[in-house]
Amino acid sequence: DAKTTQPPSMDCAEGRAANLPCNHSTISGNEYVYWYRQIHSQGPQYIIHGLKNNETNEMASLIITEDRKSSTLILPHATLRDTAVYYCIAGRGGGADGLTFGKGTHLIIQP
Amino acid sequence: GAVVSQHPSWVICKSGTSVKIECRSLDFQATTMFWYRQFPKQSLMLMATSNEGSKATYEQGVEKDKFLINHASLTLSTLTVTSAHPEDSSFYICSAPPRAGGPSEQYFGPGTRLTVT
């Protein structure tokens, strides 16, 4: 997996959009960008993934820059339940390979 | 999304005993499952890859004779911590991809908290 860099922590006000950045400047052409989150003392939860194009699902949007060296996860209307550690992982994907987790970003949603 | 369960959710055992943790994919088949370990205030670390019908592959530094993995069916993988010691106390988490091979998200179990006294 390519190395990823994320800010260690971020705050966001409840109801606002939370924008979580991730740098993956060494990502190779066949590697995807995956986002997971882990709420305290629970197993991680899959959020979204993408290769080149921006992606959106019911949980979040993923914006990938044209050169694919960085991406942003957007939670459009953050709630208190979105407080968690968010992990950005750049790799070929988890179908056959385990995931390499970095330290992630601890997102704290403030009331 | 797909559901992965783990049992037990927490377990306390005495030093020197063995503990078995089960990981099940409830609504899909998984030829591959993964086992992770997470110590307090640290990130998840991949321990091993569990393959249905073949031997597990272990990450560097993980003792295969201590952490026995059996992928008995397309929906069940088990991790047995043998001769457990207090340093094995950790949060053990399994995951499974709903699609084998190529790019796929993984779905994680809720984790098993092991305390060895």
Short mmCIF file of C-alpha atoms in Angstrom, two decimals, chain B:
data_model
loop_
_atom_site.label_atom_id
_atom_site.label_comp_id
_atom_site.label_asym_id
_atom_site.label_seq_id
_atom_site.Cartn_x
_atom_site.Cartn_y
_atom_site.Cartn_z
CA GLY B 1 -23.50 -3.37 3.76
CA ALA B 2 -22.35 -6.90 4.47
CA VAL B 3 -22.25 -8.17 8.06
CA VAL B 4 -19.39 -9.85 9.87
CA SER B 5 -19.80 -11.14 13.41
CA GLN B 6 -17.32 -12.19 16.05
CA HIS B 7 -17.69 -14.33 19.12
CA PRO B 8 -17.06 -13.79 21.93
CA SER B 9 -17.10 -10.01 22.19
CA TRP B 10 -14.88 -10.16 25.25
CA VAL B 11 -13.05 -12.90 27.12
CA ILE B 12 -10.90 -13.14 30.21
CA CYS B 13 -8.58 -16.11 30.56
CA LYS B 14 -5.76 -17.22 32.79
CA SER B 15 -2.17 -17.19 31.66
CA GLY B 16 -1.20 -20.42 29.94
CA THR B 17 -4.65 -21.30 28.65
CA SER B 18 -5.92 -21.14 25.07
CA VAL B 19 -8.72 -19.00 23.69
CA LYS B 20 -10.65 -19.42 20.45
CA ILE B 21 -12.23 -16.47 18.64
CA GLU B 22 -14.75 -17.01 15.84
CA CYS B 23 -15.32 -14.75 12.85
CA ARG B 24 -18.36 -15.29 10.63
CA SER B 25 -19.55 -13.62 7.46
CA LEU B 26 -23.33 -13.65 7.87
CA ASP B 27 -24.67 -12.75 4.45
CA PHE B 28 -21.85 -13.48 2.03
CA GLN B 29 -19.19 -16.07 1.43
CA ALA B 30 -15.57 -15.19 2.07
CA THR B 31 -12.73 -17.28 0.70
CA THR B 32 -10.37 -14.90 2.45
CA MET B 33 -10.60 -13.33 5.87
CA PHE B 34 -8.13 -11.19 7.74
CA TRP B 35 -7.16 -10.96 11.39
CA TYR B 36 -5.95 -7.76 13.01
CA ARG B 37 -4.77 -6.84 16.48
CA GLN B 38 -5.09 -3.44 18.12
CA PHE B 39 -3.34 -2.38 21.31
CA PRO B 40 -4.66 0.58 23.34
CA LYS B 41 -4.22 3.94 21.64
CA GLN B 42 -2.66 2.29 18.60
CA SER B 43 -3.84 1.55 15.11
CA LEU B 44 -4.87 -1.83 13.76
CA MET B 45 -2.08 -4.16 12.72
CA LEU B 46 -2.61 -6.98 10.26
CA MET B 47 -1.70 -10.33 11.80
CA ALA B 48 -2.60 -12.89 9.20
CA THR B 49 -4.63 -13.78 6.14
CA SER B 50 -6.99 -16.70 6.50
CA ASN B 51 -7.66 -18.71 3.33
CA GLU B 52 -10.47 -21.21 3.02
CA GLY B 53 -9.07 -24.63 2.27
CA SER B 54 -5.43 -23.72 2.68
CA LYS B 55 -2.94 -22.56 5.27
CA ALA B 56 -3.04 -19.07 6.67
CA THR B 57 -0.28 -16.63 5.84
CA TYR B 58 1.19 -14.64 8.69
CA GLU B 59 2.72 -11.18 8.78
CA GLN B 60 6.32 -10.82 9.79
CA GLY B 61 6.77 -11.09 13.51
CA VAL B 62 3.51 -12.96 14.17
CA GLU B 63 4.09 -16.44 15.61
CA LYS B 64 2.08 -18.94 13.61
CA ASP B 65 2.34 -21.58 16.34
CA LYS B 66 0.90 -19.20 18.88
CA PHE B 67 -1.91 -17.78 16.77
CA LEU B 68 -3.58 -20.73 15.08
CA ILE B 69 -5.95 -19.89 12.27
CA ASN B 70 -8.46 -22.26 10.73
CA HIS B 71 -10.74 -21.24 7.85
CA ALA B 72 -13.19 -24.10 8.21
CA SER B 73 -15.80 -22.94 5.70
CA LEU B 74 -16.66 -20.07 3.38
CA THR B 75 -18.31 -18.25 6.27
CA LEU B 76 -16.15 -19.11 9.28
CA SER B 77 -12.59 -18.42 10.34
CA THR B 78 -11.25 -19.05 13.82
CA LEU B 79 -8.24 -17.62 15.64
CA THR B 80 -6.90 -19.58 18.60
CA VAL B 81 -4.47 -17.86 20.91
CA THR B 82 -2.48 -20.70 22.44
CA SER B 83 -0.73 -20.54 25.80
CA ALA B 84 -1.90 -16.98 26.26
CA HIS B 85 0.17 -14.54 28.27
CA PRO B 86 -0.67 -11.07 29.59
CA GLU B 87 1.15 -9.45 26.65
CA ASP B 88 -1.40 -11.11 24.33
CA SER B 89 -4.12 -8.98 25.90
CA SER B 90 -5.47 -6.91 23.03
CA PHE B 91 -8.44 -6.14 20.80
CA TYR B 92 -8.67 -8.75 18.03
CA ILE B 93 -10.66 -7.85 14.93
CA CYS B 94 -11.45 -9.84 11.82
CA SER B 95 -12.54 -8.64 8.41
CA ALA B 96 -13.72 -10.12 5.14
CA PRO B 97 -14.10 -8.78 1.61
CA PRO B 98 -17.41 -9.58 -0.12
CA ARG B 99 -15.53 -10.01 -3.40
CA ALA B 100 -12.47 -12.20 -3.78
CA GLY B 101 -9.43 -11.14 -5.72
CA GLY B 102 -9.38 -7.58 -7.06
CA PRO B 103 -10.35 -4.32 -5.45
CA SER B 104 -12.93 -4.70 -2.73
CA GLU B 105 -13.91 -3.04 0.46
CA GLN B 106 -13.64 -5.06 3.66
CA TYR B 107 -16.27 -5.50 6.33
CA PHE B 108 -15.10 -5.77 9.89
CA GLY B 109 -16.39 -7.66 12.85
CA PRO B 110 -17.13 -5.83 16.11
CA GLY B 111 -13.91 -7.11 17.67
CA THR B 112 -13.03 -9.37 20.60
CA ARG B 113 -11.36 -7.92 23.66
CA LEU B 114 -9.00 -10.46 25.21
CA THR B 115 -7.66 -9.99 28.72
CA VAL B 116 -5.12 -12.50 30.01
CA THR B 117 -4.61 -12.50 33.76
#
